[in-house]
Short mmCIF file of C-alpha atoms in Angstrom, two decimals:
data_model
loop_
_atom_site.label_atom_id
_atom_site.label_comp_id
_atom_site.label_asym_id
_atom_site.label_seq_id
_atom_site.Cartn_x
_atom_site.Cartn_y
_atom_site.Cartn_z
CA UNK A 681 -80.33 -204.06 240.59
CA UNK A 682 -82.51 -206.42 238.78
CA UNK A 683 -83.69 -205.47 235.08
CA UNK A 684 -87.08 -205.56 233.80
CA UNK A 685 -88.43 -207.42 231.38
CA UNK A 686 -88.48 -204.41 228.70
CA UNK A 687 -85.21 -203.09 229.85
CA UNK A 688 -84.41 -206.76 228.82
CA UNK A 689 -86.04 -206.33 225.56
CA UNK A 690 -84.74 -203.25 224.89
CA UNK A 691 -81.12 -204.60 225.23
CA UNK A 692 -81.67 -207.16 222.77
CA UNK A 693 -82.68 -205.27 220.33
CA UNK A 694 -80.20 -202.95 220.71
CA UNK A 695 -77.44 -206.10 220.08
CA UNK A 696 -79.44 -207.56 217.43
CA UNK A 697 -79.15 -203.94 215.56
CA UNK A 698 -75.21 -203.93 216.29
CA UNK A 699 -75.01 -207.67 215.24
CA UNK A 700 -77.01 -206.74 211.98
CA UNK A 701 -74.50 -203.74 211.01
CA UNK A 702 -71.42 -205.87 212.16
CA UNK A 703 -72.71 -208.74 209.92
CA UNK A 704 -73.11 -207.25 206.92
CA UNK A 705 -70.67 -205.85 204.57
CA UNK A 706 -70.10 -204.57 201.49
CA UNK A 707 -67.62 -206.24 199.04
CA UNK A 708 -65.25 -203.94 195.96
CA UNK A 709 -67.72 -205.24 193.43
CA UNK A 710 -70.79 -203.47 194.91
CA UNK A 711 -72.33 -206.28 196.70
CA UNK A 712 -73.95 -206.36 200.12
CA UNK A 713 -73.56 -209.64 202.08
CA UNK A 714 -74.38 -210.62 205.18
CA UNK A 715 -72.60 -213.37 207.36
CA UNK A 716 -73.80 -215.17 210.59
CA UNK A 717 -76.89 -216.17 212.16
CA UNK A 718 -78.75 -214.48 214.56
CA UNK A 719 -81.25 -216.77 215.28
CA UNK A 720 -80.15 -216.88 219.09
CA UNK A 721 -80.76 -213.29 219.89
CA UNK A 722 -84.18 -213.60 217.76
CA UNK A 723 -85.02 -216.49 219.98
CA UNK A 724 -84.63 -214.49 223.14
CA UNK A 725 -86.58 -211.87 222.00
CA UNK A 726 -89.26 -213.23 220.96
CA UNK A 727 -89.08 -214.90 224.30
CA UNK A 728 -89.04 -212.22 225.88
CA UNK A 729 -91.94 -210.44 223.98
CA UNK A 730 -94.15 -213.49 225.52
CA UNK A 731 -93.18 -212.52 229.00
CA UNK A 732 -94.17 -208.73 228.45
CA UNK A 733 -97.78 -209.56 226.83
CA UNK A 734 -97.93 -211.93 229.48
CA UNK A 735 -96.64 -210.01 232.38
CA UNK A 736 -96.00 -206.71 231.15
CA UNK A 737 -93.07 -204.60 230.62
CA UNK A 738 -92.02 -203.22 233.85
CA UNK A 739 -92.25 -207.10 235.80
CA UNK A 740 -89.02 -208.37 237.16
CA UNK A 741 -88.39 -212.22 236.62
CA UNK A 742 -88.69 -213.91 239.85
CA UNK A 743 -89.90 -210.86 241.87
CA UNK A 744 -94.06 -211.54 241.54
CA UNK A 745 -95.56 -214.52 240.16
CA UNK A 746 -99.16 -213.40 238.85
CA UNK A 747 -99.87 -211.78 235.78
CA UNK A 748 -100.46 -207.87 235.77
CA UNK A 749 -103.23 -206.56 233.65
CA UNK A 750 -104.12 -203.48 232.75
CA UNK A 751 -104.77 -200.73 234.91
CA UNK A 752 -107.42 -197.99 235.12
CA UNK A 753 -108.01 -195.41 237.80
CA UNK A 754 -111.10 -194.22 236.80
CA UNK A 755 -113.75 -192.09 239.04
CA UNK A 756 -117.36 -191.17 238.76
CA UNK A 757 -118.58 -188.77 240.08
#
């Protein structure tokens, strides 16, 4: 089944969190360091966060083409 684009996002933040916490330790003397780059899984994010202002969070790459704006069902009576 194809993923959305925010089921997308929501996966990369989720492995930039685990990255973070598996990158970072905390040596006898007290200090915290951090090793690694992450810059790949930023760079996909914020790629994706371009599609979802774009196209919103629910569209599927490749399954419509135009961009969806908002919706509102309004009625007057």
């Amino acid at each position: 089944m194809a993923r959305t684009i925010g089921e997308l996002y929501d996966s990369i933040l989720f492995q930039i969190e685990k990255t973070q916490e598996s990158q970072s330790y905390q040596t006898e003397s007290g200090a915290q360091l951090t090793r690694g780059q992450l810059s790949t899984l930023y760079a996909e994010r914020n790629r994706l966060l371009e599609k979802i202002e774009q196209y919103g969070r629910n569209y599927i790459e490749g399954q419509n083409t135009a961009p969806i704006g908002d919706i509102s069902l309004v009625s007057f009576a």
